[in-house]
mmCIF file of C-alpha atoms and ligand atoms in Angstrom:
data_model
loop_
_atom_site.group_PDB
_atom_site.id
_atom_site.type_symbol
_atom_site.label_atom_id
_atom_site.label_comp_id
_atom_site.label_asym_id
_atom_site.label_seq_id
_atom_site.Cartn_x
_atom_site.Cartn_y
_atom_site.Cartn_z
ATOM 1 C CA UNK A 1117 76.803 83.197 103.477
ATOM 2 C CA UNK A 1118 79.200 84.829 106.260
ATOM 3 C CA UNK A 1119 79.151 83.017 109.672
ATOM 4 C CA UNK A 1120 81.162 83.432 112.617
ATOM 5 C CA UNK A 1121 82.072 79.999 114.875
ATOM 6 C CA UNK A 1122 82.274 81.199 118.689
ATOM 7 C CA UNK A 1123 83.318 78.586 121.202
ATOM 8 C CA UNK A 1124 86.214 77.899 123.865
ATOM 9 C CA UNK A 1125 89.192 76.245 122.682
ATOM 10 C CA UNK A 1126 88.327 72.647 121.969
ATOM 11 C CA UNK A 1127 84.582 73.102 121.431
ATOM 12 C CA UNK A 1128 85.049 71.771 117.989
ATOM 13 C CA UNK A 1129 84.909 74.816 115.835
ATOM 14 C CA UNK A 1130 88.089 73.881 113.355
ATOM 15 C CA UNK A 1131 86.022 70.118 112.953
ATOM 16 C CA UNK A 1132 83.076 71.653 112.205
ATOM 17 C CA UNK A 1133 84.465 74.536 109.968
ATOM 18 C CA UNK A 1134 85.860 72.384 107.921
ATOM 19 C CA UNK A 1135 82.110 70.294 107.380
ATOM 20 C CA UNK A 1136 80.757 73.821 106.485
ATOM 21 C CA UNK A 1137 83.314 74.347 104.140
ATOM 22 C CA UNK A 1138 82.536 71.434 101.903
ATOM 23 C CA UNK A 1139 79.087 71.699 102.222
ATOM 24 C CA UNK A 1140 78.108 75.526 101.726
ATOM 25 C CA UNK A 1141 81.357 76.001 99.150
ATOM 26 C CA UNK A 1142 82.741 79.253 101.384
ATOM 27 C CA UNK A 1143 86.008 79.819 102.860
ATOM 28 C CA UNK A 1144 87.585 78.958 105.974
ATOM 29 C CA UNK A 1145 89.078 81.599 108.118
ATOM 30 C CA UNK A 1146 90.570 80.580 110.704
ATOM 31 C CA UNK A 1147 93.241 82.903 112.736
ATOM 32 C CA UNK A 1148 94.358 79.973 114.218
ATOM 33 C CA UNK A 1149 95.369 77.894 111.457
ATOM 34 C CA UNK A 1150 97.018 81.348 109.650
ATOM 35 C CA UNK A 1151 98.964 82.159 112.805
ATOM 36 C CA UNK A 1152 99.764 78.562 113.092
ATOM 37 C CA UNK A 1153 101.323 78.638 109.568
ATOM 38 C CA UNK A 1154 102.797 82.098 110.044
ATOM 39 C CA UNK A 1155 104.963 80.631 113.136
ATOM 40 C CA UNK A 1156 105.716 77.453 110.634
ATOM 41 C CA UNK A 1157 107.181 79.764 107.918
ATOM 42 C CA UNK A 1158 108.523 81.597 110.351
ATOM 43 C CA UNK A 1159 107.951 85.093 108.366
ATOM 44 C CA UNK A 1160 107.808 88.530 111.007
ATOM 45 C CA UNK A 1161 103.968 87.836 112.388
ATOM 46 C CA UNK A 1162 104.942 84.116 112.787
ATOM 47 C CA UNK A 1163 108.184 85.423 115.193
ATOM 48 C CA UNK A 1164 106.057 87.646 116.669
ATOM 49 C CA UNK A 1165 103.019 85.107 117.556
ATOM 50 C CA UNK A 1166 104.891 81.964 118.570
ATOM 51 C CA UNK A 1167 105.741 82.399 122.407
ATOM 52 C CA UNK A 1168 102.124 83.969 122.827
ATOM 53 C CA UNK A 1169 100.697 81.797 121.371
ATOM 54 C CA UNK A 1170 102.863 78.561 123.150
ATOM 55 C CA UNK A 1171 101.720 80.076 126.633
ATOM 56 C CA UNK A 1172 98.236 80.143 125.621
ATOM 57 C CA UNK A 1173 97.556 83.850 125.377
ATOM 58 C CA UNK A 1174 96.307 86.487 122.599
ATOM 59 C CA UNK A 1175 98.167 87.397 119.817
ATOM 60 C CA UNK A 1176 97.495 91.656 119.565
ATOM 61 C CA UNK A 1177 94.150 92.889 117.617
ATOM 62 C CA UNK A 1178 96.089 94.870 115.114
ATOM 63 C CA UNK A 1179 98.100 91.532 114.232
ATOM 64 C CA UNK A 1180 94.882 89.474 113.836
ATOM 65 C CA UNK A 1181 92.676 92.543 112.325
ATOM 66 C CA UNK A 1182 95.574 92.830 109.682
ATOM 67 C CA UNK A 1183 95.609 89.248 108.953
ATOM 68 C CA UNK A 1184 91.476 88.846 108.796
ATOM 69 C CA UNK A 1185 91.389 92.049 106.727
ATOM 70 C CA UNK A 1186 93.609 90.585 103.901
ATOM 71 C CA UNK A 1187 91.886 87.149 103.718
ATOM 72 C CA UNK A 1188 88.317 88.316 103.476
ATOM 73 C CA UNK A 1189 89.269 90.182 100.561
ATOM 74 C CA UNK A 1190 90.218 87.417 98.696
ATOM 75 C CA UNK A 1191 88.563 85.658 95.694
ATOM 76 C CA UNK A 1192 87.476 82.982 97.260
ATOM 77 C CA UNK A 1193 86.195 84.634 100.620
ATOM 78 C CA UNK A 1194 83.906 86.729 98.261
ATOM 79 C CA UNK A 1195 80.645 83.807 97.888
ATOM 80 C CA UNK A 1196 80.919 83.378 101.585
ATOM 81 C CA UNK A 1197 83.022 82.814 104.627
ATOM 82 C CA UNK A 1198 83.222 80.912 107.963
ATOM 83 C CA UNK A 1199 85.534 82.728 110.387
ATOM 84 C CA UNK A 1200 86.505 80.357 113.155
ATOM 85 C CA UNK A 1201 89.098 81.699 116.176
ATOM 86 C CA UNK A 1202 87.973 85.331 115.211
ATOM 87 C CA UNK A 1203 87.028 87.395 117.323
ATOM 88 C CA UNK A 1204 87.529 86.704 119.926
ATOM 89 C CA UNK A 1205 87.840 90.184 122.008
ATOM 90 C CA UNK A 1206 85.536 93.112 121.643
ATOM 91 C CA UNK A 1207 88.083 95.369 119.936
ATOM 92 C CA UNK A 1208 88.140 92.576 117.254
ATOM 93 C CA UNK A 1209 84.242 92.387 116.578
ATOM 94 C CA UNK A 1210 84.071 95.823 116.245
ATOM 95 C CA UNK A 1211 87.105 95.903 113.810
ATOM 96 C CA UNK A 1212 85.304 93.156 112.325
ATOM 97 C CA UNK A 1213 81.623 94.982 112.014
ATOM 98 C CA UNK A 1214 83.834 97.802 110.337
ATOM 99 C CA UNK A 1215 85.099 95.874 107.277
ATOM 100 C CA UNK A 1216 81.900 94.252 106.705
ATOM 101 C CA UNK A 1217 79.825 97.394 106.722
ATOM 102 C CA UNK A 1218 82.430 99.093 104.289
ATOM 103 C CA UNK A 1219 81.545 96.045 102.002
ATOM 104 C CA UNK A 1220 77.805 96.155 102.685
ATOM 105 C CA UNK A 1221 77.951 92.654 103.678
ATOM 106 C CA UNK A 1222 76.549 91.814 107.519
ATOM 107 C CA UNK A 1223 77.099 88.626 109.344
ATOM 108 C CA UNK A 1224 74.237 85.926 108.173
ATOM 109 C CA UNK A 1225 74.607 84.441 111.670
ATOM 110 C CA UNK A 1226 77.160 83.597 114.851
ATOM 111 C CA UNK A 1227 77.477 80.094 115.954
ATOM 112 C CA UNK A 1228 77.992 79.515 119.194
ATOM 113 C CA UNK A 1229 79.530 76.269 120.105
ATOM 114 C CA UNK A 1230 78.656 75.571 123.643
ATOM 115 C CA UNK A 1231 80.739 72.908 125.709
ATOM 116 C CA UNK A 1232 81.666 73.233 129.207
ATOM 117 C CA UNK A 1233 85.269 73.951 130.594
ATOM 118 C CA UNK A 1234 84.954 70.081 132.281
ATOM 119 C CA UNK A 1235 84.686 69.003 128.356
ATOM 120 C CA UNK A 1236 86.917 71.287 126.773
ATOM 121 C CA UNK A 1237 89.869 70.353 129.256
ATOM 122 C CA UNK A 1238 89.333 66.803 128.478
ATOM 123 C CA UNK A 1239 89.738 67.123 124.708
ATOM 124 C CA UNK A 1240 92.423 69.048 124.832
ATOM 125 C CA UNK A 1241 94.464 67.195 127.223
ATOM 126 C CA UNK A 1242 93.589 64.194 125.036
ATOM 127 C CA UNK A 1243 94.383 66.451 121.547
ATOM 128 C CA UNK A 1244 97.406 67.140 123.345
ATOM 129 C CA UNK A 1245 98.508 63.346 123.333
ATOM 130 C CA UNK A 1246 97.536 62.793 119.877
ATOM 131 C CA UNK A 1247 98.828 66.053 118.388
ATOM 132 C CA UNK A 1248 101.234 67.607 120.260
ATOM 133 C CA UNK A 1249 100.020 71.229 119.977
ATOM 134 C CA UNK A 1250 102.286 73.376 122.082
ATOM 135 C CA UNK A 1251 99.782 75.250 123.663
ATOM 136 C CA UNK A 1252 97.932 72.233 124.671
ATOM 137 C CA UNK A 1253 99.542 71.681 127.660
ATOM 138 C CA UNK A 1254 97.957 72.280 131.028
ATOM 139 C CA UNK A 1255 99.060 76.075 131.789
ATOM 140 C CA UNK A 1256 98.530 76.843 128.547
ATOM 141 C CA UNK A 1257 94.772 75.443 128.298
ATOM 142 C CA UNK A 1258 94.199 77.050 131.760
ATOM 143 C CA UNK A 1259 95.164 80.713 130.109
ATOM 144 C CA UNK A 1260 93.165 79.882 127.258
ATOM 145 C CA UNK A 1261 89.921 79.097 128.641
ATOM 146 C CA UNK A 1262 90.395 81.865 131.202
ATOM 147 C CA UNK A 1263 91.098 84.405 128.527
ATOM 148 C CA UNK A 1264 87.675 82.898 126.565
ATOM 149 C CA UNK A 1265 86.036 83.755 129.475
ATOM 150 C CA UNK A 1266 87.243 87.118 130.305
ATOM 151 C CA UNK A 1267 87.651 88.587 126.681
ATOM 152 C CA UNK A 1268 85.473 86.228 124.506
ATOM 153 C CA UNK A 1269 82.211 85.906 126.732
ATOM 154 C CA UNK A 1270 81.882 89.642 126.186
ATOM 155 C CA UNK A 1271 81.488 89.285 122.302
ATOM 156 C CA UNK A 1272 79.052 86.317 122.921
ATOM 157 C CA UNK A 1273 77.010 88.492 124.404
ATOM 158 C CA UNK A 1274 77.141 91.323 122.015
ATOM 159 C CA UNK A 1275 76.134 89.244 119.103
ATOM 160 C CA UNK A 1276 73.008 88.008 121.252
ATOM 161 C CA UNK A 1277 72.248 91.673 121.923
ATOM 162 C CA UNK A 1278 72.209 92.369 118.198
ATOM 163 C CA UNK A 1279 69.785 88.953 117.437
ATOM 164 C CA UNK A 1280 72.360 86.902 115.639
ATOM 165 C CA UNK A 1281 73.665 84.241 118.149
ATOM 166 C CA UNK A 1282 72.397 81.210 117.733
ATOM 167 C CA UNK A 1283 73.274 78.698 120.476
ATOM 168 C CA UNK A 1284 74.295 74.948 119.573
ATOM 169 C CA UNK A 1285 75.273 72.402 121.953
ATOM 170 C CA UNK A 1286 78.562 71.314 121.331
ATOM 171 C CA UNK A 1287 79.135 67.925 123.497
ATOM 172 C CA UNK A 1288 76.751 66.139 121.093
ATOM 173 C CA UNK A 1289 78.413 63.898 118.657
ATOM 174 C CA UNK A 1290 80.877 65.618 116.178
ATOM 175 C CA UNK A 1291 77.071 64.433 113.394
ATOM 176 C CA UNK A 1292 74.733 65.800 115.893
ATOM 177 C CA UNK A 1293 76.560 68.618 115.937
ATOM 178 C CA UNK A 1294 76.908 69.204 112.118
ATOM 179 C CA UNK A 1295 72.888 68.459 111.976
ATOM 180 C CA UNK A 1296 72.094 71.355 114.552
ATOM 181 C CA UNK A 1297 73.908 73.650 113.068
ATOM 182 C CA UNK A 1298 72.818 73.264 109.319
ATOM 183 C CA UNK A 1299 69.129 73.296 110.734
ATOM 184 C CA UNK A 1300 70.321 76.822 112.247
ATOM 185 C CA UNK A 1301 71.406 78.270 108.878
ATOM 186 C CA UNK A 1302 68.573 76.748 106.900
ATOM 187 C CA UNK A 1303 66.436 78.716 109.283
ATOM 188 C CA UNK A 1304 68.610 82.109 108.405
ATOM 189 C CA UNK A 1305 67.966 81.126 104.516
ATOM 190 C CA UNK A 1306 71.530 79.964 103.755
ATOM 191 C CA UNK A 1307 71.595 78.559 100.356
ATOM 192 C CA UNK A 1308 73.022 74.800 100.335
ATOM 193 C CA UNK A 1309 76.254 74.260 97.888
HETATM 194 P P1 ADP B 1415 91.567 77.167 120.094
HETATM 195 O O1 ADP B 1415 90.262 77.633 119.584
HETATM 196 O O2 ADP B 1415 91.576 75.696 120.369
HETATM 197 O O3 ADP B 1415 92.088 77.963 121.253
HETATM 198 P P2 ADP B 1415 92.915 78.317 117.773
HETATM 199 O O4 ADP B 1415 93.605 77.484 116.759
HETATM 200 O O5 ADP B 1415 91.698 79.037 117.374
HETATM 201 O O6 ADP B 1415 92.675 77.319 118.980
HETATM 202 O O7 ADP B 1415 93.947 79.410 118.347
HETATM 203 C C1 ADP B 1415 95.226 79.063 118.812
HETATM 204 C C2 ADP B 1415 95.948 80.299 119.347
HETATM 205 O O8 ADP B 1415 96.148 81.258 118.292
HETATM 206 C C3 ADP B 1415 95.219 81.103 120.441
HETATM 207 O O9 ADP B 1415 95.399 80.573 121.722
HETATM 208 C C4 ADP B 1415 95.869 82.486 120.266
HETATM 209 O O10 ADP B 1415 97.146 82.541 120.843
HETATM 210 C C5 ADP B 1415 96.032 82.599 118.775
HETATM 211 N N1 ADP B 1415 94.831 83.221 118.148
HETATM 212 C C6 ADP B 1415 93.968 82.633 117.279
HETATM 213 N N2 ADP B 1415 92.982 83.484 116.942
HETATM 214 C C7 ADP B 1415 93.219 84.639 117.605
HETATM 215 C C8 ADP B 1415 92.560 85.889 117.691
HETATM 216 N N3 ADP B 1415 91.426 86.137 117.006
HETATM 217 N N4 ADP B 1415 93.098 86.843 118.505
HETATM 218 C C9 ADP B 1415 94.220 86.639 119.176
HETATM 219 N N5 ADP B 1415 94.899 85.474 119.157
HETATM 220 C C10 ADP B 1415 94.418 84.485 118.374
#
């Protein structure tokens, strides 16, 4: 099973990710999480990625396209995937829709995790407390969402051009949540782990 997790920042998509994970026995991509760890080791992307991604803006396509385009061919990305933070410009989908038609293997189905900017400010702010995430502080979260609107929106709506968005609302409880969306991929015929 391939899906892709759409959402603004702080619409859950890591939390639930990580339930999909365990449940449908794929792997996690998250560009995120590999940038994240990139900046932590501190190896050329990481150097590259850490201001941008401190103030809240994109990292380049061809850094992220690189990155996706090693992962998916790995072992473990080859029963399934779940790529979460990616894409999340137009350039990227279409980089995207490129390596998965060289491998003959189309998207099962885009998730989109819908929670207003209201919401998604509040989590943050309060992931911000707990966590400490650099790029959860308030000019930072204002780029963020206003790049997910500008950049992102666009590829929403080109997956619900091509018939495989599937909307699920994403200020339910983190359960409710879960439960909506493995209704959704029954419905597409995803195999359970
Ligand atoms: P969130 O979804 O809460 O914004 P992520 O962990 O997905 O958090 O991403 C954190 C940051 O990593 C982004 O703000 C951006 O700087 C960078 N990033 C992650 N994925 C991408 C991507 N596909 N393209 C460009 N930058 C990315």
């Amino acid at each position: 099973m391939r899906v892709v997790l759409l959402g603004p920042p702080g619409a859950g998509k890591g939390t639930q990710a990580k339930e999909l994970v365990a449940r449908y026995e794929i792997a996690q991509l998250s560009t995120g999480d590999m940038l994240r760890a990139a900046v932590a080791a501190g190896t050329p992307i990481g150097l590259k990625a850490k201001d941008i991604m401190a103030r809240g803006e994109l990292v380049p396509d061809d850094v992220v396209v690189a990155i996706v385009g090693d992962r998916i061919e790995q072992p473990d990305a080859r029963r399934g995937f779940i790529l979460d933070g990616f894409p999340r410009t137009v350039p990227q989908a279409e980089a995207l829709d490129a390596m998965l038609d060289e491998i003959g293997k189309p998207l099962d189905v885009v998730l989109l995790l819908q929670v207003s900017d209201e919401v998604s400010l509040e989590r943050l702010l309060g992931r911000r407390a707990a966590e400490g995430r650099s790029d959860d502080a308030p000019e930072a979260i204002e780029n963020r969402l206003r790049l997910y609107h500008e950049l992102t929106e666009p590829v929403v709506e080109r997956y619900r051009a091509n018939g495989t968005l599937v909307g699920v609302d994403g200020e339910q409880p983190v359960e409710d949540v879960a439960r909506e969306i493995e209704d959704a991929l029954a419905q597409v015929g995803a195999p359970q782990a």
